[in-house]
Amino acid sequence: MSFSNLGLSPKVLSAVEAAGFETPTPIQDRAVPVVVAGRDVLGIAQTGTGKTASFVLPMLTRLERGRARARMPRSLILEPTRELAAQVAEHFEILGKNHKLTVALLIGGVSYEDQDRKLDRGADVVIATPGRLLDHFVRGKLLLNGIEILVVDEADRMLDMGFIPDVERICKLLPFTRQTLFFSATMPAEIQRLADKFLHSPERIEVAPQATAAATIVQRLKKAPDDPAGKREALRALMREVDVKNAIIFCNRKKDVGILYRSLQRHGFNVGALHGDLDQHQRTATLDAFRSGQIAFLAASDVAARGLDIPEVSHIFNYDVPIHPEDYIHRIGRTGRAGREGFAAMLVSRRDFKALKAIEKLLRHEIPWIDGAPSEEEQRDAAETRPDGNGRHRRGNRSRRDKRPSGSGPHTGHPAKNHAPKARASAPPNVHHGKERDHRHSDRPKHEHTGERKPAHGHAAPPNQPNKPQAAPQPSRSRQQGMGDHVPAFMMRPVRVT
Ligand code: ADP
Ligand code: MG
């Protein structure tokens, strides 16, 4: 496989080479020639598989002919979040370095003036979040009847964030003759409906996930108590057990992101916070600090889970088991990118067993436990006390095993007998998108877009705080297959990051 026979122009090929891309990823290999030929594409491939370049490269080639007129952009890329939009703009900067294209980034949280100026000058490419694009349109700063190419990127995320009505509205404002490209990591029914409505005899390109970056993610589970303080302690223990270069810690609720952030900071971790309530400036500052290594840990909500390109994450910690199984895939997709090795560990308390089962069903494999799977009894117990897998927990009925200390280092030496440590690990874990998955979004908590603003905490962490309060254990080279009651050596080995 090579970039040279995909129909890309010499200018694009030279930029690809300069960017250090040697071989196209599977989605790029299959989508680029179709997009270059001007056809509609429905592209489905897991997070981190290079979907961005699969539309940026052929768009650059196609946009070489013709030029933009004032306030009449020629192409439009819709992104669900500001960060994702900014990342796509970066792709245009790097891969379009031989082109003199005007790229306008229309995102919320920044002033209209610069954006207006770009549009007035004539933009070849507009990269926008749906809300801000419609704002510009309503203000009369933007005419949409010159759009030749429309990209709806991260479509499933658009759905999650409630942007589908806006996307539909925008689609209807565009010329019928345009080329339309949809990209998504998953294909829920609602996105399929949208695709059926707005794509013209598209080429459906679905890349099977087994050979992708996620195959390089080692996934593990760790038992945690239900109560928040105990859970935070379990997290700290986990963070100290493994040799972490940098990590994202995912919470289900943005409130917990704030609590966890402050708690970790108090315990001497060099941490920042990222969630949907922070304004653009704060988010950018936090992300920059994280990218540059100034912050080693990032407490985040799912708004940060999708598409964000933070290439050097060595670990993912799931502080909460995500309610929607597909979010698990998006979260762990932050590590093990572009063929690098990644580790993802998740805290699981009794109330999470049901959500965990849903994740394992989606993955089509079980995730190994670091210190032995919960016993049948524990699982039954949990099912009885918490039939909904949700809500308040019954303090009085917690088994002793849940109260075991978890903060004393890698070899806590608690007895394994009770845990019946079934060696559930077998092959290195692969991540699959189950075709059977049913995508529920209506019951998704709307924590991420309530619009209220909270004070920044993200970029306040002093850069020189210790992030490994405890010396990391000696690394081992071997990748173990089964689990005893101790933390296996491979969890502790340093992750090489190029
Ligand atoms: P997706 O949108 O599928 O989640 P991205 O487009 O954000 O993934 O790409 C993930 C990462 O892979 C980015 O850092 C990108 O620069 C890198 N990448 C993309 N294509 C290639 C390639 N052909 N070779 C090497 N790295 C690539
Ligand atoms: Mg993407």
PDB file of N, CA and C in Angstrom, residues 314-352:
ATOM      1  N   SER A 314       0.025   7.333  27.214  1.00  0.00           N
ATOM      2  CA  SER A 314       0.484   5.974  27.499  1.00  0.00           C
ATOM      3  C   SER A 314      -0.596   5.147  28.178  1.00  0.00           C
ATOM      4  N   HIS A 315      -1.450   5.792  28.964  1.00  0.00           N
ATOM      5  CA  HIS A 315      -2.468   5.040  29.697  1.00  0.00           C
ATOM      6  C   HIS A 315      -3.831   5.729  29.672  1.00  0.00           C
ATOM      7  N   ILE A 316      -4.842   4.915  29.741  1.00  0.00           N
ATOM      8  CA  ILE A 316      -6.200   5.411  29.990  1.00  0.00           C
ATOM      9  C   ILE A 316      -6.674   4.781  31.291  1.00  0.00           C
ATOM     10  N   PHE A 317      -7.218   5.605  32.165  1.00  0.00           N
ATOM     11  CA  PHE A 317      -7.867   5.067  33.346  1.00  0.00           C
ATOM     12  C   PHE A 317      -9.340   5.407  33.270  1.00  0.00           C
ATOM     13  N   ASN A 318     -10.152   4.405  33.337  1.00  0.00           N
ATOM     14  CA  ASN A 318     -11.582   4.654  33.438  1.00  0.00           C
ATOM     15  C   ASN A 318     -11.949   4.650  34.909  1.00  0.00           C
ATOM     16  N   TYR A 319     -12.126   5.836  35.434  1.00  0.00           N
ATOM     17  CA  TYR A 319     -12.538   5.963  36.832  1.00  0.00           C
ATOM     18  C   TYR A 319     -13.962   5.437  36.967  1.00  0.00           C
ATOM     19  N   ASP A 320     -14.775   5.714  35.969  1.00  0.00           N
ATOM     20  CA  ASP A 320     -16.127   5.162  35.921  1.00  0.00           C
ATOM     21  C   ASP A 320     -16.255   4.214  34.741  1.00  0.00           C
ATOM     22  N   VAL A 321     -17.067   3.206  34.910  1.00  0.00           N
ATOM     23  CA  VAL A 321     -17.447   2.370  33.773  1.00  0.00           C
ATOM     24  C   VAL A 321     -18.469   3.175  32.965  1.00  0.00           C
ATOM     25  N   PRO A 322     -18.186   3.415  31.688  1.00  0.00           N
ATOM     26  CA  PRO A 322     -19.127   4.248  30.928  1.00  0.00           C
ATOM     27  C   PRO A 322     -20.502   3.597  30.830  1.00  0.00           C
ATOM     28  N   ILE A 323     -21.522   4.422  30.828  1.00  0.00           N
ATOM     29  CA  ILE A 323     -22.899   3.928  30.774  1.00  0.00           C
ATOM     30  C   ILE A 323     -23.186   3.336  29.391  1.00  0.00           C
ATOM     31  N   HIS A 324     -22.651   3.983  28.372  1.00  0.00           N
ATOM     32  CA  HIS A 324     -22.844   3.492  27.014  1.00  0.00           C
ATOM     33  C   HIS A 324     -21.594   2.738  26.583  1.00  0.00           C
ATOM     34  N   PRO A 325     -21.751   1.477  26.229  1.00  0.00           N
ATOM     35  CA  PRO A 325     -20.563   0.666  25.947  1.00  0.00           C
ATOM     36  C   PRO A 325     -19.673   1.256  24.850  1.00  0.00           C
ATOM     37  N   GLU A 326     -20.284   1.919  23.875  1.00  0.00           N
ATOM     38  CA  GLU A 326     -19.456   2.454  22.784  1.00  0.00           C
ATOM     39  C   GLU A 326     -18.497   3.541  23.279  1.00  0.00           C
ATOM     40  N   ASP A 327     -18.888   4.210  24.375  1.00  0.00           N
ATOM     41  CA  ASP A 327     -17.984   5.218  24.933  1.00  0.00           C
ATOM     42  C   ASP A 327     -16.683   4.582  25.411  1.00  0.00           C
ATOM     43  N   TYR A 328     -16.769   3.330  25.841  1.00  0.00           N
ATOM     44  CA  TYR A 328     -15.546   2.643  26.281  1.00  0.00           C
ATOM     45  C   TYR A 328     -14.546   2.577  25.134  1.00  0.00           C
ATOM     46  N   ILE A 329     -15.045   2.237  23.963  1.00  0.00           N
ATOM     47  CA  ILE A 329     -14.168   2.120  22.799  1.00  0.00           C
ATOM     48  C   ILE A 329     -13.568   3.477  22.447  1.00  0.00           C
ATOM     49  N   HIS A 330     -14.383   4.494  22.536  1.00  0.00           N
ATOM     50  CA  HIS A 330     -13.859   5.827  22.234  1.00  0.00           C
ATOM     51  C   HIS A 330     -12.820   6.254  23.257  1.00  0.00           C
ATOM     52  N   ARG A 331     -13.110   5.947  24.509  1.00  0.00           N
ATOM     53  CA  ARG A 331     -12.153   6.347  25.553  1.00  0.00           C
ATOM     54  C   ARG A 331     -10.814   5.648  25.375  1.00  0.00           C
ATOM     55  N   ILE A 332     -10.848   4.338  25.228  1.00  0.00           N
ATOM     56  CA  ILE A 332      -9.557   3.639  25.159  1.00  0.00           C
ATOM     57  C   ILE A 332      -8.857   3.926  23.839  1.00  0.00           C
ATOM     58  N   GLY A 333      -9.623   4.431  22.864  1.00  0.00           N
ATOM     59  CA  GLY A 333      -9.022   4.821  21.592  1.00  0.00           C
ATOM     60  C   GLY A 333      -8.051   5.988  21.709  1.00  0.00           C
ATOM     61  N   ARG A 334      -7.994   6.588  22.898  1.00  0.00           N
ATOM     62  CA  ARG A 334      -7.026   7.674  23.122  1.00  0.00           C
ATOM     63  C   ARG A 334      -5.620   7.141  23.317  1.00  0.00           C
ATOM     64  N   THR A 335      -5.495   5.845  23.546  1.00  0.00           N
ATOM     65  CA  THR A 335      -4.161   5.273  23.709  1.00  0.00           C
ATOM     66  C   THR A 335      -3.960   4.237  22.607  1.00  0.00           C
ATOM     67  N   GLY A 336      -2.750   3.769  22.456  1.00  0.00           N
ATOM     68  CA  GLY A 336      -2.496   2.779  21.416  1.00  0.00           C
ATOM     69  C   GLY A 336      -2.723   3.311  20.020  1.00  0.00           C
ATOM     70  N   ARG A 337      -2.522   4.619  19.842  1.00  0.00           N
ATOM     71  CA  ARG A 337      -2.793   5.226  18.537  1.00  0.00           C
ATOM     72  C   ARG A 337      -1.620   5.001  17.588  1.00  0.00           C
ATOM     73  N   ALA A 338      -1.958   4.969  16.309  1.00  0.00           N
ATOM     74  CA  ALA A 338      -0.973   4.843  15.242  1.00  0.00           C
ATOM     75  C   ALA A 338       0.039   3.745  15.565  1.00  0.00           C
ATOM     76  N   GLY A 339      -0.469   2.612  16.005  1.00  0.00           N
ATOM     77  CA  GLY A 339       0.379   1.448  16.197  1.00  0.00           C
ATOM     78  C   GLY A 339       1.182   1.431  17.480  1.00  0.00           C
ATOM     79  N   ARG A 340       1.078   2.472  18.288  1.00  0.00           N
ATOM     80  CA  ARG A 340       1.807   2.452  19.551  1.00  0.00           C
ATOM     81  C   ARG A 340       1.094   1.563  20.547  1.00  0.00           C
ATOM     82  N   GLU A 341       1.866   1.114  21.520  1.00  0.00           N
ATOM     83  CA  GLU A 341       1.265   0.273  22.533  1.00  0.00           C
ATOM     84  C   GLU A 341       0.527   1.141  23.552  1.00  0.00           C
ATOM     85  N   GLY A 342      -0.614   0.684  23.977  1.00  0.00           N
ATOM     86  CA  GLY A 342      -1.347   1.450  24.971  1.00  0.00           C
ATOM     87  C   GLY A 342      -1.897   0.556  26.061  1.00  0.00           C
ATOM     88  N   PHE A 343      -2.215   1.157  27.183  1.00  0.00           N
ATOM     89  CA  PHE A 343      -2.796   0.418  28.297  1.00  0.00           C
ATOM     90  C   PHE A 343      -4.049   1.130  28.763  1.00  0.00           C
ATOM     91  N   ALA A 344      -5.067   0.360  29.025  1.00  0.00           N
ATOM     92  CA  ALA A 344      -6.304   0.948  29.517  1.00  0.00           C
ATOM     93  C   ALA A 344      -6.802   0.114  30.685  1.00  0.00           C
ATOM     94  N   ALA A 345      -6.910   0.761  31.832  1.00  0.00           N
ATOM     95  CA  ALA A 345      -7.400   0.053  33.015  1.00  0.00           C
ATOM     96  C   ALA A 345      -8.677   0.725  33.501  1.00  0.00           C
ATOM     97  N   MET A 346      -9.600  -0.088  34.001  1.00  0.00           N
ATOM     98  CA  MET A 346     -10.892   0.461  34.420  1.00  0.00           C
ATOM     99  C   MET A 346     -11.243  -0.023  35.828  1.00  0.00           C
ATOM    100  N   LEU A 347     -11.685   0.914  36.642  1.00  0.00           N
ATOM    101  CA  LEU A 347     -12.173   0.565  37.976  1.00  0.00           C
ATOM    102  C   LEU A 347     -13.607   0.065  37.860  1.00  0.00           C
ATOM    103  N   VAL A 348     -13.865  -1.037  38.504  1.00  0.00           N
ATOM    104  CA  VAL A 348     -15.206  -1.615  38.423  1.00  0.00           C
ATOM    105  C   VAL A 348     -15.696  -1.916  39.830  1.00  0.00           C
ATOM    106  N   SER A 349     -16.800  -1.308  40.204  1.00  0.00           N
ATOM    107  CA  SER A 349     -17.389  -1.649  41.496  1.00  0.00           C
ATOM    108  C   SER A 349     -18.611  -2.532  41.242  1.00  0.00           C
ATOM    109  N   ARG A 350     -19.186  -3.006  42.318  1.00  0.00           N
ATOM    110  CA  ARG A 350     -20.262  -3.983  42.166  1.00  0.00           C
ATOM    111  C   ARG A 350     -21.416  -3.462  41.331  1.00  0.00           C
ATOM    112  N   ARG A 351     -21.651  -2.181  41.458  1.00  0.00           N
ATOM    113  CA  ARG A 351     -22.775  -1.620  40.725  1.00  0.00           C
ATOM    114  C   ARG A 351     -22.509  -1.563  39.220  1.00  0.00           C
ATOM    115  N   ASP A 352     -21.252  -1.786  38.829  1.00  0.00           N
ATOM    116  CA  ASP A 352     -20.888  -1.640  37.418  1.00  0.00           C
ATOM    117  C   ASP A 352     -20.922  -2.941  36.628  1.00  0.00           C
TER     118      ASP A 352
END
